[in-house]
């Protein structure tokens, strides 16, 4: 019904209620007033209240209207209000305007006023119809005007359509009702519970109870109101058996029956001569209601006491509805083991599980990963012909999706006789999470072809799939599709996108998306806060991280274990180790991830002793370490030069805890041995590794060879790396630095030519520092800093100053065959030097200068940083790609072990 025009059968003369004699409507006057059509979009305001009970609900003491004596004067006054709406309270005046039009017989204008201001007037519809008919209006005219407004582009919400359906039902106008139903599906209103209740009543009265039942079964969200409506509809149609079955199903899902429905059900049992069912309904429904209330409320032990003891003492045996209530309670409370235990018990007691019990059992199977049992239940479903139930099929699809059996999931889906939007969503989600986006998009198109409109959950299945694989552009495109389809992305949509950005190292994108989300007034959730803290940690953005910390405090989730762990990680990687330790200390029940995160924080700052102390404290709490714990321990040892301790922890992994070392642990050991100068031992260690060395292993050895100028082993490592990573320029640069430090310029030129032949370009090297709220980036590519002149002037002053303190430039850091003066100029252009100097220029009040660099800091810049901290009495925190350097009083916390 997207264009309800022309609806030729809406002729008020041809479709009249056969049960009453309609007065022929007056000729419809051409609307001469200019109604403000866009006013249909006004937000709902306080409904018009009518206090005098004997006065027409449309009366309002409005002086100007009391003086109106003709239809034209009404139109003129109405037009003036439309043109000058500032001083008009439409909420209190609509009723008066409608009544004036009705008094002068202009029914069309009265209807238009009612609909155009529907957001304000919908509570008046009962009074409006009554008043409309009292003045001789034909309700068919309401449908005609509605069609006219709709065809002109006026948008109506679900409440307006509910009202129109009630008019159709009153007039028994089947054709218009059918078009309304089609329109609702197109507009995505098919899951609105009140609309579906109106549809059920409409079909029950105008077509058949079977059609009404079909509407019910196709509704995805079957709320209490809907259950009561469909049972009552079947009772009115004298479908006693259907009503009893539906009422039983209603009890199984713990839907609450109204007292009126229970009375009608008892009457139905009498008419149907279902004495046993009546007695059971009278007694058992009370017990089942009590049990259901306890289970849904989380009081499982009380529910079980009633279930196991009191019912038995009362001589009432549990039925299938009782079992459903118990299992549903366990599902809601997450006690999935008890779900399966109860499921076995009811089977052993001779009960035949119905679709509701099977669905609860399958949900437990999914959560516990007991997929073998799930397959057995699938067999029972096929034998019992429960595969026709849409919820059973949807849960089966979900089970196979989460068991990574997409072929079986698709087979269940393909053979399902009934599918709702949840069924489609489950399979689309499976394809999306596996990265099979072509299949997911194909299924999405098929879904729309079959007349099922994607909902927000459908789109939310696609967003995380794309974002988790780093395909942020496609994820953003899906977000735009959500908006263009008329749906507003919710916090789940935004969280999936931000999490995907963070997991793929696209931290800046994550923060940009968050800013966009804030502009749309979406409140962040716990998972999003953790992802944002991860992004801040990845970028070492202390100020932004502190903002997110404040968010978590406002949301009252700062004590959550996941948030606390993310805060520890963020503050550690932002250089605020003491704050990270404060967060850690306040956690009452520390989990293993908390300990691991704090240990890794100390490790990247080079505090190996603190890492070991924390490890001992953790073991005293009887918390068993895992592989990540040992990565933190070995990282702490390698960043502090603790060779003996590193060997001890590495050996204890398998001996004490049966943890098999991974490539990360082997890499830490190679790094530890190599940087400590034990290059031969590091080489032998690689040869005896039980797993094949990867690029990280050979890279660690090459870095150590460059530090200690071991050209022989360096060439072995480089040869391996050139084969494993032929396009990684960093390996070539390391070797060129080593060759240049040994004055082997021919080898330097040879590697340069190789890079040219391979069309290899070095990625940009950058450093940045934050001053107040601004990030200042210094890069080897792109535009120079706007204050470059002042920065170099200050740098020259500093170099002159620290030379008097003993600084000598390390020319080995320049791999260019030029004279010493040119090499010194090259050293002055290093991005970390420029960032540090800018920090010295701009940072006031003794705050630490914070610098982040995307590659390893060179030895000359490391030396300069130590001298600057001494000359200017300042602290410099520099984070390079591997660790933190904390410069103070002419020393670095790394003790030159880097």
XYZ file of N, CA, C and O in Angstrom, residues 555-729:
700
model
N 28.917 5.724 33.752
C 28.059 4.566 33.457
C 28.045 3.558 34.605
O 27.351 2.545 34.525
N 28.863 3.817 35.619
C 28.960 2.957 36.806
C 29.382 1.530 36.443
O 28.870 0.554 36.974
N 30.368 1.450 35.520
C 30.892 0.132 35.125
C 32.379 0.036 35.379
O 33.028 -0.914 34.936
N 32.913 1.036 36.091
C 34.368 1.072 36.294
C 34.854 -0.106 37.127
O 36.024 -0.502 37.034
N 33.964 -0.690 37.932
C 34.352 -1.837 38.754
C 34.228 -3.165 38.018
O 34.594 -4.207 38.571
N 33.692 -3.127 36.810
C 33.604 -4.363 36.030
C 35.003 -4.886 35.731
O 35.922 -4.122 35.433
N 35.170 -6.204 35.795
C 36.493 -6.797 35.646
C 37.105 -6.521 34.272
O 38.308 -6.253 34.157
N 36.273 -6.567 33.234
C 36.799 -6.325 31.886
C 37.238 -4.871 31.725
O 38.282 -4.591 31.118
N 36.422 -3.960 32.237
C 36.772 -2.540 32.141
C 38.035 -2.249 32.949
O 38.940 -1.541 32.489
N 38.113 -2.799 34.169
C 39.285 -2.573 35.007
C 40.555 -3.089 34.331
O 41.606 -2.427 34.342
N 40.480 -4.263 33.723
C 41.642 -4.825 33.014
C 42.039 -3.945 31.842
O 43.230 -3.697 31.602
N 41.029 -3.449 31.098
C 41.321 -2.557 29.971
C 41.936 -1.245 30.443
O 42.804 -0.676 29.764
N 41.509 -0.759 31.606
C 42.093 0.460 32.172
C 43.564 0.251 32.541
O 44.410 1.120 32.305
N 43.875 -0.902 33.122
C 45.265 -1.216 33.465
C 46.125 -1.204 32.203
O 47.213 -0.620 32.164
N 45.607 -1.823 31.162
C 46.339 -1.889 29.886
C 46.533 -0.497 29.298
O 47.626 -0.147 28.825
N 45.460 0.308 29.324
C 45.535 1.649 28.738
C 46.540 2.525 29.476
O 47.407 3.159 28.855
N 46.454 2.565 30.812
C 47.365 3.427 31.558
C 48.814 2.945 31.453
O 49.744 3.752 31.396
N 49.005 1.634 31.378
C 50.369 1.104 31.218
C 50.967 1.552 29.890
O 52.107 2.019 29.828
N 50.182 1.430 28.821
C 50.700 1.759 27.492
C 50.693 3.253 27.207
O 51.281 3.697 26.223
N 50.020 4.023 28.076
C 50.046 5.480 27.936
C 51.114 6.094 28.831
O 51.226 7.318 28.905
N 51.884 5.239 29.511
C 52.995 5.738 30.311
C 52.657 6.103 31.732
O 53.479 6.684 32.440
N 51.445 5.803 32.197
C 51.039 6.110 33.574
C 51.013 4.820 34.376
O 49.956 4.352 34.814
N 52.184 4.265 34.612
C 52.272 2.969 35.271
C 51.750 3.022 36.696
O 51.134 2.071 37.182
N 51.969 4.149 37.371
C 51.505 4.258 38.757
C 49.986 4.251 38.836
O 49.396 3.680 39.762
N 49.312 4.893 37.856
C 47.846 4.895 37.843
C 47.332 3.491 37.523
O 46.359 3.030 38.118
N 47.997 2.813 36.587
C 47.623 1.432 36.266
C 47.704 0.565 37.517
O 46.812 -0.258 37.784
N 48.760 0.764 38.301
C 48.920 -0.021 39.535
C 47.837 0.317 40.547
O 47.378 -0.554 41.291
N 47.405 1.597 40.594
C 46.324 1.984 41.507
C 45.018 1.286 41.139
O 44.284 0.806 42.006
N 44.723 1.236 39.825
C 43.517 0.534 39.372
C 43.601 -0.943 39.748
O 42.650 -1.534 40.255
N 44.768 -1.517 39.524
C 44.992 -2.932 39.834
C 44.811 -3.206 41.328
O 44.174 -4.192 41.726
N 45.337 -2.327 42.161
C 45.288 -2.527 43.623
C 43.865 -2.484 44.157
O 43.558 -3.119 45.168
N 42.988 -1.711 43.484
C 41.618 -1.549 43.984
C 40.712 -2.721 43.623
O 39.601 -2.817 44.126
N 41.177 -3.592 42.740
C 40.355 -4.742 42.354
C 40.365 -5.772 43.487
O 41.426 -6.248 43.888
N 39.196 -6.102 43.988
C 39.109 -7.005 45.144
C 39.426 -8.444 44.745
O 40.288 -9.087 45.340
N 38.702 -8.956 43.766
C 38.900 -10.332 43.320
C 39.602 -10.313 41.970
O 38.972 -10.244 40.928
N 40.914 -10.368 41.995
C 41.695 -10.235 40.770
C 41.675 -11.548 39.984
O 41.968 -12.605 40.528
N 41.350 -11.441 38.701
C 41.363 -12.608 37.829
C 42.734 -12.741 37.182
O 43.568 -11.825 37.249
N 42.948 -13.877 36.523
C 44.229 -14.096 35.846
C 44.516 -13.016 34.805
O 45.650 -12.510 34.736
N 43.537 -12.608 33.957
C 43.828 -11.530 33.001
C 44.296 -10.238 33.670
O 45.122 -9.514 33.104
N 43.752 -9.932 34.863
C 44.204 -8.725 35.582
C 45.685 -8.825 35.935
O 46.462 -7.883 35.719
N 46.080 -9.965 36.492
C 47.487 -10.171 36.848
C 48.370 -10.105 35.599
O 49.425 -9.449 35.598
N 47.959 -10.783 34.552
C 48.747 -10.789 33.310
C 48.932 -9.385 32.753
O 50.019 -9.010 32.311
N 47.840 -8.604 32.780
C 47.888 -7.257 32.221
C 48.834 -6.360 33.015
O 49.610 -5.590 32.443
N 48.781 -6.462 34.323
C 49.665 -5.645 35.157
C 51.118 -6.073 34.996
O 52.032 -5.233 34.936
N 51.350 -7.369 34.899
C 52.727 -7.858 34.695
C 53.272 -7.373 33.352
O 54.425 -6.959 33.247
N 52.418 -7.419 32.311
C 52.869 -6.948 31.001
C 53.142 -5.458 31.022
O 54.058 -4.965 30.337
N 52.363 -4.713 31.828
C 52.606 -3.282 31.974
C 53.995 -3.008 32.526
O 54.740 -2.167 32.003
N 54.366 -3.728 33.593
C 55.712 -3.569 34.153
C 56.771 -4.036 33.159
O 57.861 -3.458 33.069
N 56.456 -5.071 32.393
C 57.431 -5.628 31.452
C 57.800 -4.626 30.358
O 58.976 -4.444 30.048
N 56.796 -3.969 29.760
C 57.106 -3.036 28.666
C 57.814 -1.786 29.170
O 58.439 -1.069 28.383
N 57.738 -1.546 30.471
C 58.476 -0.413 31.058
C 59.859 -0.834 31.560
O 60.585 -0.018 32.126
N 60.196 -2.112 31.383
C 61.519 -2.579 31.775
C 61.690 -2.851 33.254
O 62.813 -2.913 33.750
N 60.595 -3.030 33.979
C 60.660 -3.321 35.414
C 60.522 -4.830 35.640
O 59.504 -5.322 36.149
N 61.572 -5.554 35.244
C 61.526 -7.015 35.337
C 61.366 -7.521 36.749
O 60.680 -8.521 36.990
N 62.004 -6.855 37.712
C 61.901 -7.280 39.115
C 60.458 -7.210 39.601
O 59.976 -8.105 40.304
N 59.740 -6.131 39.222
C 58.341 -5.985 39.627
C 57.469 -7.078 39.006
O 56.525 -7.558 39.637
N 57.783 -7.446 37.781
C 57.025 -8.528 37.129
C 57.156 -9.814 37.930
O 56.166 -10.511 38.182
N 58.366 -10.115 38.359
C 58.587 -11.356 39.114
C 57.919 -11.311 40.482
O 57.388 -12.318 40.952
N 57.932 -10.130 41.122
C 57.253 -9.988 42.423
C 55.755 -10.245 42.269
O 55.133 -10.952 43.075
N 55.159 -9.654 41.216
C 53.727 -9.868 40.964
C 53.425 -11.339 40.691
O 52.415 -11.873 41.152
N 54.313 -11.990 39.963
C 54.125 -13.409 39.653
C 54.088 -14.244 40.930
O 53.218 -15.126 41.089
N 54.989 -13.953 41.849
C 55.013 -14.683 43.122
C 53.746 -14.428 43.931
O 53.191 -15.347 44.555
N 53.278 -13.170 43.933
C 52.050 -12.844 44.662
C 50.846 -13.582 44.056
O 49.967 -14.056 44.783
N 50.850 -13.671 42.757
C 49.753 -14.354 42.070
C 49.735 -15.837 42.451
O 48.671 -16.408 42.720
N 50.897 -16.453 42.476
C 50.956 -17.873 42.848
C 50.558 -18.073 44.303
O 49.960 -19.100 44.645
N 50.879 -17.091 45.170
C 50.472 -17.191 46.578
C 48.945 -17.195 46.710
O 48.403 -17.720 47.683
N 48.261 -16.574 45.714
C 46.790 -16.554 45.715
C 46.212 -17.814 45.064
O 45.005 -17.898 44.843
N 47.111 -18.777 44.752
C 46.710 -20.050 44.141
C 46.064 -19.865 42.769
O 45.142 -20.597 42.380
N 46.505 -18.848 42.035
C 46.038 -18.633 40.667
C 47.059 -19.255 39.724
O 48.241 -18.924 39.759
N 46.596 -20.149 38.909
C 47.484 -20.886 38.006
C 47.835 -20.037 36.789
O 46.950 -19.505 36.124
N 49.119 -19.877 36.446
C 49.510 -19.082 35.284
C 49.138 -19.763 33.977
O 48.944 -20.979 33.934
N 49.044 -18.977 32.914
C 48.806 -19.537 31.586
C 49.927 -19.070 30.650
O 50.921 -18.487 31.089
N 49.766 -19.337 29.358
C 50.811 -18.990 28.388
C 51.071 -17.491 28.353
O 52.225 -17.050 28.197
N 50.014 -16.673 28.527
C 50.189 -15.219 28.501
C 51.024 -14.754 29.702
O 51.827 -13.827 29.592
N 50.821 -15.406 30.832
C 51.616 -15.071 32.020
C 53.100 -15.206 31.726
O 53.899 -14.324 32.078
N 53.465 -16.280 31.063
C 54.887 -16.511 30.784
C 55.415 -15.584 29.690
O 56.598 -15.235 29.692
N 54.539 -15.156 28.794
C 54.962 -14.132 27.826
C 55.321 -12.846 28.560
O 56.340 -12.199 28.259
N 54.500 -12.467 29.555
C 54.786 -11.269 30.347
C 56.072 -11.438 31.142
O 56.907 -10.518 31.214
N 56.260 -12.606 31.756
C 57.483 -12.861 32.544
C 58.732 -12.777 31.668
O 59.716 -12.101 32.018
N 58.701 -13.449 30.535
C 59.876 -13.469 29.655
C 60.131 -12.096 29.035
O 61.283 -11.708 28.822
N 59.040 -11.343 28.768
C 59.208 -9.975 28.253
C 59.875 -9.094 29.301
O 60.744 -8.274 28.980
N 59.459 -9.268 30.561
C 60.085 -8.507 31.640
C 61.555 -8.836 31.778
O 62.398 -7.942 31.992
N 61.887 -10.104 31.645
C 63.289 -10.524 31.746
C 64.121 -9.971 30.585
O 65.225 -9.469 30.780
N 63.611 -10.042 29.375
C 64.400 -9.580 28.213
C 64.560 -8.077 28.223
O 65.594 -7.554 27.814
N 63.558 -7.334 28.720
C 63.671 -5.880 28.764
C 64.507 -5.390 29.938
O 64.794 -4.196 30.039
N 64.890 -6.316 30.829
C 65.729 -5.949 31.978
C 67.055 -6.700 31.987
O 67.829 -6.571 32.934
N 67.288 -7.527 30.975
C 68.553 -8.261 30.892
C 68.705 -9.365 31.918
O 69.830 -9.713 32.308
N 67.604 -9.952 32.373
C 67.629 -10.996 33.412
C 67.688 -12.375 32.745
O 66.683 -13.079 32.635
N 68.892 -12.766 32.325
C 69.046 -13.995 31.541
C 68.757 -15.235 32.366
O 67.995 -16.116 31.952
N 69.368 -15.353 33.542
C 69.179 -16.556 34.365
C 67.715 -16.742 34.754
O 67.179 -17.857 34.710
N 67.083 -15.632 35.134
C 65.670 -15.705 35.521
C 64.799 -16.119 34.338
O 63.840 -16.880 34.472
N 65.151 -15.579 33.152
C 64.396 -15.940 31.957
C 64.464 -17.427 31.671
O 63.443 -18.049 31.354
N 65.687 -18.010 31.776
C 65.834 -19.456 31.596
C 64.982 -20.230 32.600
O 64.337 -21.221 32.258
N 64.980 -19.764 33.828
C 64.238 -20.464 34.886
C 62.745 -20.516 34.571
O 62.111 -21.577 34.655
N 62.191 -19.368 34.171
C 60.755 -19.327 33.878
C 60.422 -20.120 32.612
O 59.382 -20.781 32.538
N 61.310 -20.053 31.622
C 61.057 -20.793 30.386
C 61.022 -22.298 30.650
O 60.142 -23.011 30.158
N 61.965 -22.774 31.466
C 62.000 -24.206 31.776
C 60.797 -24.640 32.611
O 60.308 -25.776 32.489
N 60.312 -23.729 33.470
C 59.209 -24.099 34.371
C 57.871 -24.230 33.649
O 56.929 -24.825 34.187
N 57.789 -23.670 32.459
C 56.513 -23.724 31.735
C 56.023 -25.159 31.581
O 54.886 -25.486 31.938
N 56.887 -26.012 31.049
C 56.487 -27.402 30.837
C 56.678 -28.256 32.081
O 55.856 -29.123 32.382
N 57.768 -27.990 32.815
C 58.081 -28.828 33.976
C 57.038 -28.702 35.071
O 56.630 -29.701 35.683
N 56.579 -27.471 35.358
C 55.661 -27.252 36.472
C 54.195 -27.163 36.045
O 53.291 -27.568 36.790
N 53.954 -26.610 34.845
C 52.568 -26.307 34.473
C 52.117 -26.980 33.182
O 50.980 -26.783 32.744
N 52.996 -27.749 32.576
C 52.657 -28.484 31.355
C 52.124 -27.548 30.256
O 51.202 -27.886 29.512
N 52.709 -26.346 30.195
C 52.350 -25.378 29.161
C 53.393 -25.466 28.054
O 54.592 -25.261 28.288
N 52.959 -25.785 26.850
C 53.888 -25.915 25.729
C 54.220 -24.527 25.202
O 53.321 -23.751 24.850
N 55.506 -24.165 25.127
C 55.892 -22.829 24.649
C 55.439 -22.595 23.213
O 55.495 -23.499 22.369
N 55.001 -21.384 22.955
C 54.604 -20.984 21.608
C 55.735 -20.184 20.960
O 56.773 -19.933 21.588
N 55.517 -19.780 19.741
C 56.533 -19.005 19.020
C 56.855 -17.710 19.745
O 57.996 -17.215 19.695
N 55.880 -17.146 20.454
C 56.126 -15.911 21.213
C 57.137 -16.129 22.329
O 58.005 -15.286 22.568
N 57.025 -17.262 23.016
C 57.966 -17.551 24.105
C 59.380 -17.788 23.565
O 60.369 -17.311 24.148
N 59.475 -18.494 22.450
C 60.790 -18.722 21.848
C 61.401 -17.400 21.379
O 62.607 -17.174 21.505
N 60.563 -16.531 20.852
C 61.052 -15.224 20.380
C 61.610 -14.406 21.556
O 62.647 -13.752 21.428
N 60.902 -14.456 22.686
C 61.386 -13.739 23.879
C 62.755 -14.257 24.311
O 63.636 -13.469 24.683
N 62.931 -15.560 24.257
C 64.208 -16.142 24.677
C 65.338 -15.757 23.720
O 66.457 -15.444 24.148
N 65.076 -15.775 22.411
C 66.093 -15.358 21.429
C 66.459 -13.896 21.656
O 67.640 -13.510 21.636
N 65.447 -13.072 21.889
C 65.675 -11.649 22.153
C 66.484 -11.453 23.430
O 67.416 -10.638 23.484
N 66.126 -12.199 24.470
C 66.827 -12.107 25.757
C 68.302 -12.484 25.616
O 69.196 -11.746 26.054
N 68.555 -13.621 24.996
C 69.940 -14.085 24.836
C 70.727 -13.164 23.906
O 71.874 -12.809 24.196
N 70.097 -12.772 22.814
C 70.797 -11.949 21.827
C 71.175 -10.590 22.362
O 72.329 -10.151 22.221
N 70.229 -9.889 22.990
C 70.516 -8.544 23.480
C 71.504 -8.561 24.646
O 72.202 -7.579 24.897
N 71.543 -9.679 25.360
C 72.524 -9.810 26.452
C 73.915 -10.159 25.918
O 74.869 -10.253 26.697
N 74.037 -10.368 24.609
C 75.339 -10.644 23.996
C 75.633 -12.105 23.766
O 76.695 -12.445 23.228
N 74.711 -12.981 24.138
C 74.926 -14.422 23.943
C 74.374 -14.843 22.575
O 73.441 -15.645 22.469
N 75.012 -14.317 21.527
C 74.492 -14.545 20.180
C 74.631 -15.999 19.732
O 73.754 -16.534 19.048
N 75.732 -16.618 20.090
C 75.915 -18.026 19.708
C 74.879 -18.911 20.381
O 74.333 -19.839 19.773
N 74.615 -18.611 21.666
C 73.590 -19.390 22.378
C 72.216 -19.165 21.757
O 71.401 -20.095 21.665
N 71.979 -17.925 21.347
C 70.701 -17.628 20.700
C 70.564 -18.413 19.395
O 69.500 -18.963 19.087
N 71.672 -18.480 18.625
C 71.666 -19.224 17.367
C 71.447 -20.711 17.609
O 70.653 -21.361 16.902
N 72.134 -21.254 18.619
C 71.953 -22.675 18.948
C 70.521 -22.952 19.423
O 69.945 -24.001 19.116
N 69.989 -22.002 20.173
C 68.624 -22.152 20.678
C 67.636 -22.255 19.506
O 66.706 -23.072 19.533
N 67.849 -21.436 18.486
C 66.970 -21.475 17.307
C 67.061 -22.832 16.609
O 66.052 -23.405 16.186
N 68.295 -23.362 16.530
C 68.498 -24.635 15.842
C 67.804 -25.797 16.555
O 67.406 -26.780 15.917
N 67.677 -25.698 17.869
C 67.088 -26.801 18.645
C 65.592 -26.606 18.910
O 64.982 -27.415 19.616
N 65.000 -25.541 18.389
C 63.568 -25.301 18.603
C 62.731 -26.438 18.003
O 62.998 -26.874 16.882
N 61.719 -26.914 18.723
C 60.866 -27.998 18.188
C 59.876 -27.513 17.140
O 59.221 -28.327 16.486
N 59.733 -26.198 17.011
C 58.845 -25.643 15.980
C 59.674 -24.806 15.011
O 60.751 -24.309 15.363
N 59.159 -24.667 13.810
C 59.903 -23.957 12.769
C 59.980 -22.467 13.089
O 58.959 -21.830 13.352
N 61.189 -21.891 13.071
C 61.325 -20.458 13.355
C 60.611 -19.623 12.297
O 60.680 -19.931 11.106
N 59.915 -18.583 12.753
C 59.262 -17.686 11.804
C 60.032 -16.370 11.722
O 61.135 -16.241 12.268
N 59.458 -15.380 11.068
C 60.153 -14.109 10.859
C 60.443 -13.387 12.180
O 61.453 -12.690 12.286
N 59.568 -13.565 13.172
C 59.812 -12.882 14.452
C 61.083 -13.398 15.125
O 61.822 -12.634 15.752
N 61.354 -14.691 14.995
C 62.563 -15.293 15.583
C 63.823 -14.733 14.906
O 64.756 -14.257 15.562
N 63.841 -14.777 13.574
C 65.022 -14.287 12.840
C 65.157 -12.773 12.968
O 66.275 -12.239 13.008
N 64.036 -12.072 13.092
C 64.095 -10.622 13.296
C 64.719 -10.271 14.631
O 65.504 -9.309 14.736
N 64.372 -11.041 15.682
C 64.972 -10.802 16.997
C 66.483 -11.037 16.961
O 67.260 -10.270 17.550
N 66.901 -12.089 16.257
C 68.341 -12.368 16.143
C 69.051 -11.276 15.350
O 70.139 -10.817 15.736
N 68.441 -10.825 14.257
C 69.062 -9.778 13.433
C 69.215 -8.480 14.222
O 70.255 -7.802 14.127
N 68.208 -8.115 14.976
C 68.292 -6.896 15.793
C 69.441 -6.979 16.790
O 70.201 -6.017 16.973
N 69.586 -8.135 17.434
C 70.679 -8.324 18.394
C 72.039 -8.284 17.688
O 73.011 -7.736 18.225
N 72.117 -8.859 16.487
C 73.369 -8.830 15.722
C 73.757 -7.405 15.355
O 74.950 -7.049 15.368
N 72.778 -6.569 15.063
C 73.085 -5.175 14.752
C 73.626 -4.461 15.976
O 74.573 -3.672 15.885
N 73.018 -4.740 17.145
C 73.493 -4.095 18.374
C 74.948 -4.461 18.659
O 75.777 -3.609 18.996
N 75.255 -5.763 18.497
C 76.598 -6.246 18.850
C 77.523 -6.373 17.632
O 78.628 -6.927 17.761
N 77.042 -5.903 16.480
C 77.854 -5.860 15.243
C 78.413 -7.232 14.857
O 79.570 -7.368 14.497
N 77.575 -8.254 14.931
C 77.964 -9.605 14.519
C 77.475 -9.818 13.098
O 76.332 -10.219 12.857
N 78.341 -9.530 12.127
C 77.939 -9.541 10.734
C 77.653 -10.939 10.220
O 76.763 -11.155 9.388
N 78.368 -11.946 10.750
C 78.215 -13.313 10.263
C 76.810 -13.849 10.544
O 76.110 -14.322 9.643
N 76.404 -13.781 11.807
C 75.058 -14.267 12.154
C 73.973 -13.369 11.558
O 72.885 -13.842 11.217
N 74.275 -12.079 11.452
C 73.298 -11.147 10.891
C 72.957 -11.530 9.462
O 71.783 -11.493 9.055
N 73.978 -11.916 8.685
C 73.728 -12.293 7.291
C 72.920 -13.584 7.183
O 72.100 -13.743 6.280
N 73.134 -14.501 8.130
C 72.329 -15.725 8.154
C 70.857 -15.372 8.411
O 69.947 -15.847 7.714
N 70.648 -14.514 9.442
C 69.276 -14.120 9.783
C 68.633 -13.340 8.648
O 67.457 -13.551 8.307
N 69.433 -12.428 8.032
C 68.891 -11.598 6.955
C 68.484 -12.438 5.755
O 67.440 -12.195 5.125
N 69.264 -13.438 5.426
C 68.941 -14.299 4.295
C 67.603 -15.002 4.506
O 66.787 -15.132 3.583
N 67.390 -15.460 5.739
C 66.099 -16.097 6.060
C 64.953 -15.091 5.914
O 63.889 -15.403 5.356
N 65.172 -13.882 6.436
C 64.121 -12.873 6.426
C 63.799 -12.400 5.020
O 62.626 -12.139 4.692
N 64.831 -12.268 4.177
C 64.593 -11.819 2.805
C 63.700 -12.804 2.047
O 62.920 -12.416 1.169
N 63.787 -14.094 2.400
C 62.944 -15.107 1.771
C 61.537 -15.114 2.375
O 60.543 -15.286 1.660
N 61.481 -14.978 3.715
C 60.175 -15.028 4.389
C 59.353 -13.758 4.160
O 58.132 -13.824 4.035
N 60.034 -12.625 4.153
C 59.350 -11.332 4.021
C 60.022 -10.501 2.926
O 60.714 -9.522 3.207
N 59.867 -10.894 1.676
C 60.587 -10.224 0.581
C 60.220 -8.752 0.411
O 60.968 -7.999 -0.200
N 59.087 -8.328 0.961
C 58.656 -6.945 0.785
C 58.812 -6.100 2.059
O 58.388 -4.952 2.092
N 59.444 -6.678 3.077
C 59.603 -5.941 4.339
C 60.902 -5.133 4.305
O 61.996 -5.672 4.456
N 60.759 -3.827 4.138
C 61.939 -2.964 4.011
C 62.717 -2.843 5.315
O 63.909 -2.529 5.301
